[in-house]
Amino acid sequence: MCGITGWVAYDRDLEGERGTLAAMTETMACRGPDAEGVWLDGHVGLGHRRLAVIDIEGGRQPMAVERDGRTLLVTTYSGEVYNYRELRAELEGLGHRFRTSSDTEVVLHAYLEWGEGFTSRLNGMYAFALWDPREQELLLVRDRLGIKPLYYHPTPDGVLFGSEPKAILAHPSVKAVVDAEGLAELISFTKTPGHAVYRGMREVVPGTVVRVRRQGLTVKRYWALEAREHTDDTATTVAHVRELLDDIVSRQLIADVPLCTLLSGGLDSSAITALAHRGLAAGGAGPVRSFAVDFVGQTENFTADALRSTPDGPYAHALAEHVGADHTDIVLDTAQLMDPAHRDAVLAARDLPVGLGEGDTSLYLLFRAIREHSTVALSGESADEVFGGYRWFHDAASVGADTFPWLASEIGRGFAGDRGGSREGLLAQGLLEKIDLPGYRDARYREALAEVPHLEGEKGLERRMREVCHLHLTRFVQLLLDRKDRASMATGLEVRVPFCDHRLVEYVFNTPWSMKTFDGREKSLLRAAVRDVLPDVVADRVKSPYPSTQDPRYAAALRTELRSVLADPASPIRDLVDTRAVEQAAASATGDELRSGSELVLALDTWLRKYEVSLEI
């Protein structure tokens, strides 16, 4: 996995702008610690930071295809194309010759052979730019589910782009400005495709190609979920899901560097770990190496709550023992979670004060620890969106609400509930009126709902659950994929997400909801498809989200920081918060009521202190 950036300016020669392009490229060093490269030619400059995973020696970038002394095509590429070996064989049969063993070169030749239609042939996670000197045009391409990020900023004579906003913000002509709509997007917990929060910046929408020409930019979608009749019975469906998973995991085990899995002991990560173990064993390798995050004293002193009825530790250990994994627990304490250096690293990785607090910090620390042993990790992320795993999928009130189901659920009130306990509960009333969160969320919901494809005659619960699944696969999953990408790439770790394979997503999306819940539980199809490789205690475990520390010292530390912010007359957040609400939270708020608002406020305060951001609200 890598970090990419670039600049196209049709009205100027960029040969003298190597310093600017180098500065933009350097911001991506965390994503690519192994090598860097810059390519300049007339109106275009491409930058690349490399995390070497496949063809360590031959895969350096930016990479070009040349013929008879002419450059035909150049790319700066981030990602993995898992079917590159099959594509390479097909292209060789068509006369193409390769000088490396990398998937990057396969992508270049695929475009030369099939043109823009080559995107339909790619299976993987990717975000890349292709510069065609013959046509003097740039293509920005992002994978179907949006696993890998890619941002762009149109300019009067071209475009700036990068894997993360920080690459674009490093250009001297771009200022970090966030207006009312940008702040609403940041806080709303809705994730609008294409929205980048910073004014003037856009995110390449998953499954689209942005074409940049002298005449301007055009956007074309090459993939979207479609409604198709599902004709397989339950047994056939379960068998096909397993067939797909076996193929997906085996493809994603390909790497020329150490590989592991993320194992929480839940159904999703356990399935990936068990299938990875089988795949490695079939190739004469193994055992699979797995890692889990835990907190000091959590398993011994665990208290069940509305979100989590069991601790992860015993289940992760049960699965590891069952398959013979080489397992390691990464155990964190409150001091690590509250360390300003760690929290600053998270903010730098995210580019924005997302406000998920220790949930982001622990993920970053987990990945940092894993990176000492492995370069690639397989994750169970996105199974809940694909198979219907979240509790609100199975709550009639949340499903029937006229908004995003995750905001309507009892759990979601921490993001959009009453002022006292919600994510925005500590912000000033005047600020909330300016950004109009209810109106913003409603507008985004209407847009999302209008995109949902339906079968003719589909009605009732089946129709609504197709909508709910589509909302999760196009909105909610983006929040989690972005979080995982930034936290992992900040440490130079590549995380692969097998459940985001578009073949699996398309197939399960069109499976009737009654079949997805045929055993009366969440994720029925997945559980049935992998039960044979799991111990019963894991296969039957109730869904539990990513773990959160229960150490009371964490809440105490949040209160101390809130008081410090209030006491500092120079704090940039003072004018944005309800002072009385912050005082009350610091004095008496407990649990999620304290975290939801305070972690956002503290993140905003740090962001405004350390980054040259202008709020124009």
GROMACS .gro file of C-alpha atoms in nm, residues 163-410:
model
  248
  163SER     CA    1  -0.436   0.994  -0.106
  164GLU     CA    2  -0.517   1.220   0.187
  165PRO     CA    3  -0.617   1.588   0.221
  166LYS     CA    4  -0.279   1.671   0.376
  167ALA     CA    5  -0.108   1.616   0.040
  168ILE     CA    6  -0.331   1.875  -0.126
  169LEU     CA    7  -0.312   2.114   0.169
  170ALA     CA    8   0.068   2.112   0.134
  171HIS     CA    9   0.032   2.305  -0.192
  172PRO     CA   10   0.083   2.679  -0.132
  173SER     CA   11  -0.229   2.779  -0.326
  174VAL     CA   12  -0.466   2.573  -0.108
  175LYS     CA   13  -0.595   2.701   0.223
  176ALA     CA   14  -0.760   2.483   0.486
  177VAL     CA   15  -1.107   2.637   0.508
  178VAL     CA   16  -1.411   2.467   0.661
  179ASP     CA   17  -1.750   2.632   0.617
  180ALA     CA   18  -2.088   2.556   0.773
  181GLU     CA   19  -2.158   2.267   0.537
  182GLY     CA   20  -1.813   2.122   0.594
  183LEU     CA   21  -1.857   2.136   0.971
  184ALA     CA   22  -2.199   1.974   0.944
  185GLU     CA   23  -2.047   1.693   0.736
  186LEU     CA   24  -1.772   1.649   0.992
  187ILE     CA   25  -2.008   1.620   1.287
  188SER     CA   26  -2.312   1.454   1.129
  189PHE     CA   27  -2.182   1.094   1.122
  190THR     CA   28  -2.339   1.036   0.781
  191LYS     CA   29  -2.041   1.033   0.537
  192THR     CA   30  -2.157   1.188   0.211
  193PRO     CA   31  -1.980   1.030  -0.091
  194GLY     CA   32  -1.755   1.286  -0.256
  195HIS     CA   33  -1.757   1.530   0.036
  196ALA     CA   34  -1.412   1.615   0.173
  197VAL     CA   35  -1.511   1.869   0.447
  198TYR     CA   36  -1.243   2.118   0.334
  199ARG     CA   37  -1.380   2.383   0.097
  200GLY     CA   38  -1.287   2.331  -0.267
  201MET     CA   39  -1.172   1.974  -0.210
  202ARG     CA   40  -1.354   1.663  -0.325
  203GLU     CA   41  -1.322   1.293  -0.262
  204VAL     CA   42  -1.330   1.060  -0.561
  205VAL     CA   43  -1.657   0.873  -0.514
  206PRO     CA   44  -1.612   0.494  -0.485
  207GLY     CA   45  -1.654   0.319  -0.818
  208THR     CA   46  -1.588   0.628  -1.028
  209VAL     CA   47  -1.327   0.771  -1.265
  210VAL     CA   48  -1.246   1.142  -1.270
  211ARG     CA   49  -1.108   1.246  -1.609
  212VAL     CA   50  -0.903   1.567  -1.621
  213ARG     CA   51  -0.855   1.742  -1.953
  214ARG     CA   52  -0.761   2.093  -2.057
  215GLN     CA   53  -1.133   2.159  -2.106
  216GLY     CA   54  -1.212   2.061  -1.746
  217LEU     CA   55  -1.311   1.764  -1.527
  218THR     CA   56  -1.571   1.495  -1.587
  219VAL     CA   57  -1.684   1.220  -1.351
  220LYS     CA   58  -1.804   0.879  -1.467
  221ARG     CA   59  -1.931   0.595  -1.251
  222TYR     CA   60  -1.810   0.251  -1.355
  223TRP     CA   61  -1.977   0.050  -1.076
  224ALA     CA   62  -2.281   0.069  -0.853
  225LEU     CA   63  -2.497  -0.181  -0.670
  226GLU     CA   64  -2.785  -0.309  -0.882
  227ALA     CA   65  -3.106  -0.486  -0.782
  228ARG     CA   66  -3.118  -0.838  -0.925
  229GLU     CA   67  -3.353  -1.129  -0.869
  230HIS     CA   68  -3.202  -1.388  -0.633
  231THR     CA   69  -3.294  -1.738  -0.749
  232ASP     CA   70  -3.070  -1.960  -0.532
  233ASP     CA   71  -3.224  -2.145  -0.238
  234THR     CA   72  -3.078  -2.110   0.112
  235ALA     CA   73  -2.843  -2.409   0.093
  236THR     CA   74  -2.709  -2.299  -0.245
  237THR     CA   75  -2.667  -1.943  -0.120
  238VAL     CA   76  -2.471  -2.053   0.187
  239ALA     CA   77  -2.249  -2.273  -0.030
  240HIS     CA   78  -2.184  -1.991  -0.275
  241VAL     CA   79  -2.097  -1.747   0.004
  242ARG     CA   80  -1.840  -1.998   0.131
  243GLU     CA   81  -1.704  -2.056  -0.219
  244LEU     CA   82  -1.657  -1.682  -0.262
  245LEU     CA   83  -1.492  -1.642   0.078
  246ASP     CA   84  -1.247  -1.925   0.012
  247ASP     CA   85  -1.144  -1.763  -0.316
  248ILE     CA   86  -1.129  -1.410  -0.174
  249VAL     CA   87  -0.915  -1.500   0.126
  250SER     CA   88  -0.677  -1.713  -0.080
  251ARG     CA   89  -0.623  -1.423  -0.319
  252GLN     CA   90  -0.563  -1.179  -0.037
  253LEU     CA   91  -0.296  -1.398   0.123
  254ILE     CA   92  -0.057  -1.311  -0.162
  255ALA     CA   93   0.228  -1.094  -0.032
  256ASP     CA   94   0.607  -1.085  -0.038
  257VAL     CA   95   0.616  -0.959   0.323
  258PRO     CA   96   0.496  -1.094   0.662
  259LEU     CA   97   0.117  -1.122   0.686
  260CYS     CA   98  -0.127  -1.160   0.977
  261THR     CA   99  -0.494  -1.126   1.072
  262LEU     CA  100  -0.683  -0.899   1.311
  263LEU     CA  101  -0.868  -1.124   1.555
  264SER     CA  102  -1.128  -0.996   1.802
  265GLY     CA  103  -1.300  -1.328   1.866
  266GLY     CA  104  -1.613  -1.213   1.687
  267LEU     CA  105  -1.769  -1.403   1.398
  268ASP     CA  106  -1.620  -1.181   1.126
  269SER     CA  107  -1.254  -1.172   1.227
  270SER     CA  108  -1.265  -1.535   1.339
  271ALA     CA  109  -1.395  -1.644   0.998
  272ILE     CA  110  -1.115  -1.457   0.820
  273THR     CA  111  -0.851  -1.596   1.056
  274ALA     CA  112  -0.977  -1.953   1.021
  275LEU     CA  113  -0.997  -1.933   0.642
  276ALA     CA  114  -0.655  -1.769   0.626
  277HIS     CA  115  -0.515  -2.055   0.835
  278ARG     CA  116  -0.659  -2.307   0.590
  279GLY     CA  117  -0.529  -2.111   0.292
  280LEU     CA  118  -0.179  -2.086   0.432
  281ALA     CA  119  -0.176  -2.454   0.525
  282ALA     CA  120  -0.285  -2.550   0.173
  283GLY     CA  121   0.018  -2.364   0.041
  284GLY     CA  122   0.254  -2.528   0.287
  285ALA     CA  123   0.283  -2.217   0.503
  286GLY     CA  124   0.160  -2.111   0.843
  287PRO     CA  125   0.059  -2.103   1.113
  288VAL     CA  126  -0.147  -1.790   1.067
  289ARG     CA  127  -0.034  -1.507   1.292
  290SER     CA  128  -0.311  -1.309   1.466
  291PHE     CA  129  -0.334  -0.999   1.685
  292ALA     CA  130  -0.601  -0.857   1.916
  293VAL     CA  131  -0.632  -0.537   2.117
  294ASP     CA  132  -0.714  -0.546   2.487
  295PHE     CA  133  -0.693  -0.316   2.788
  296VAL     CA  134  -0.521  -0.368   3.119
  297GLY     CA  135  -0.755  -0.558   3.352
  298GLN     CA  136  -1.046  -0.552   3.107
  299THR     CA  137  -1.108  -0.926   3.080
  300GLU     CA  138  -1.079  -0.980   3.455
  301ASN     CA  139  -1.302  -0.686   3.549
  302PHE     CA  140  -1.536  -0.672   3.250
  303THR     CA  141  -1.886  -0.534   3.304
  304ALA     CA  142  -2.153  -0.601   3.043
  305ASP     CA  143  -2.329  -0.295   2.898
  306ALA     CA  144  -2.583  -0.209   2.627
  307LEU     CA  145  -2.322  -0.254   2.354
  308ARG     CA  146  -2.099  -0.535   2.473
  309SER     CA  147  -2.217  -0.839   2.666
  310THR     CA  148  -1.882  -1.022   2.666
  311PRO     CA  149  -1.512  -0.931   2.656
  312ASP     CA  150  -1.317  -1.019   2.342
  313GLY     CA  151  -1.019  -1.190   2.501
  314PRO     CA  152  -1.157  -1.538   2.580
  315TYR     CA  153  -1.316  -1.571   2.235
  316ALA     CA  154  -1.005  -1.458   2.048
  317HIS     CA  155  -0.803  -1.712   2.246
  318ALA     CA  156  -1.059  -1.986   2.176
  319LEU     CA  157  -1.036  -1.929   1.801
  320ALA     CA  158  -0.657  -1.904   1.807
  321GLU     CA  159  -0.635  -2.233   1.994
  322HIS     CA  160  -0.889  -2.395   1.762
  323VAL     CA  161  -0.689  -2.322   1.446
  324GLY     CA  162  -0.342  -2.323   1.603
  325ALA     CA  163  -0.276  -1.955   1.535
  326ASP     CA  164   0.036  -1.777   1.659
  327HIS     CA  165  -0.164  -1.522   1.858
  328THR     CA  166  -0.059  -1.203   2.040
  329ASP     CA  167  -0.267  -0.968   2.255
  330ILE     CA  168  -0.171  -0.601   2.237
  331VAL     CA  169  -0.265  -0.477   2.585
  332LEU     CA  170  -0.305  -0.100   2.631
  333ASP     CA  171  -0.342   0.114   2.942
  334THR     CA  172  -0.513   0.449   3.000
  335ALA     CA  173  -0.184   0.639   3.003
  336GLN     CA  174  -0.119   0.526   2.645
  337LEU     CA  175  -0.471   0.619   2.537
  338MET     CA  176  -0.442   0.969   2.686
  339ASP     CA  177  -0.084   1.034   2.576
  340PRO     CA  178  -0.097   1.363   2.377
  341ALA     CA  179   0.162   1.231   2.131
  342HIS     CA  180  -0.059   0.934   2.043
  343ARG     CA  181  -0.370   1.145   2.009
  344ASP     CA  182  -0.182   1.398   1.796
  345ALA     CA  183  -0.068   1.112   1.572
  346VAL     CA  184  -0.431   1.008   1.525
  347LEU     CA  185  -0.535   1.362   1.437
  348ALA     CA  186  -0.248   1.391   1.190
  349ALA     CA  187  -0.355   1.061   1.034
  350ARG     CA  188  -0.721   1.161   1.003
  351ASP     CA  189  -0.660   1.523   0.890
  352LEU     CA  190  -0.982   1.606   1.074
  353PRO     CA  191  -1.108   1.601   1.434
  354VAL     CA  192  -1.341   1.306   1.389
  355GLY     CA  193  -1.383   1.284   1.766
  356LEU     CA  194  -1.388   0.907   1.822
  357GLY     CA  195  -1.137   0.943   2.103
  358GLU     CA  196  -0.985   0.629   2.248
  359GLY     CA  197  -1.153   0.417   1.980
  360ASP     CA  198  -0.921   0.574   1.724
  361THR     CA  199  -0.620   0.591   1.955
  362SER     CA  200  -0.636   0.224   2.051
  363LEU     CA  201  -0.668   0.123   1.685
  364TYR     CA  202  -0.362   0.331   1.597
  365LEU     CA  203  -0.162   0.178   1.884
  366LEU     CA  204  -0.273  -0.171   1.786
  367PHE     CA  205  -0.154  -0.119   1.430
  368ARG     CA  206   0.171   0.038   1.542
  369ALA     CA  207   0.245  -0.270   1.752
  370ILE     CA  208   0.148  -0.510   1.472
  371ARG     CA  209   0.377  -0.328   1.228
  372GLU     CA  210   0.677  -0.446   1.430
  373HIS     CA  211   0.596  -0.800   1.314
  374SER     CA  212   0.385  -0.779   0.996
  375THR     CA  213   0.337  -0.552   0.697
  376VAL     CA  214  -0.004  -0.682   0.586
  377ALA     CA  215  -0.310  -0.766   0.797
  378LEU     CA  216  -0.646  -0.917   0.698
  379SER     CA  217  -0.949  -0.769   0.872
  380GLY     CA  218  -1.311  -0.870   0.926
  381GLU     CA  219  -1.426  -0.512   0.863
  382SER     CA  220  -1.750  -0.462   0.666
  383ALA     CA  221  -1.912  -0.800   0.734
  384ASP     CA  222  -2.179  -0.625   0.942
  385GLU     CA  223  -2.271  -0.398   0.651
  386VAL     CA  224  -2.271  -0.683   0.400
  387PHE     CA  225  -2.457  -0.947   0.605
  388GLY     CA  226  -2.670  -0.728   0.837
  389GLY     CA  227  -2.490  -0.759   1.168
  390TYR     CA  228  -2.560  -0.442   1.361
  391ARG     CA  229  -2.831  -0.447   1.626
  392TRP     CA  230  -3.027  -0.171   1.458
  393PHE     CA  231  -3.077  -0.394   1.152
  394HIS     CA  232  -3.298  -0.604   1.380
  395ASP     CA  233  -3.472  -0.323   1.570
  396ALA     CA  234  -3.810  -0.232   1.420
  397ALA     CA  235  -3.799   0.127   1.547
  398SER     CA  236  -3.458   0.193   1.393
  399VAL     CA  237  -3.548   0.025   1.065
  400GLY     CA  238  -3.874   0.216   1.043
  401ALA     CA  239  -3.728   0.555   1.131
  402ASP     CA  240  -3.726   0.821   0.860
  403THR     CA  241  -3.348   0.869   0.881
  404PHE     CA  242  -3.025   0.673   0.879
  405PRO     CA  243  -3.094   0.367   1.099
  406TRP     CA  244  -2.768   0.398   1.294
  407LEU     CA  245  -2.871   0.746   1.406
  408ALA     CA  246  -3.219   0.631   1.508
  409SER     CA  247  -3.106   0.342   1.723
  410GLU     CA  248  -3.064   0.356   2.097
   0.00000   0.00000   0.00000
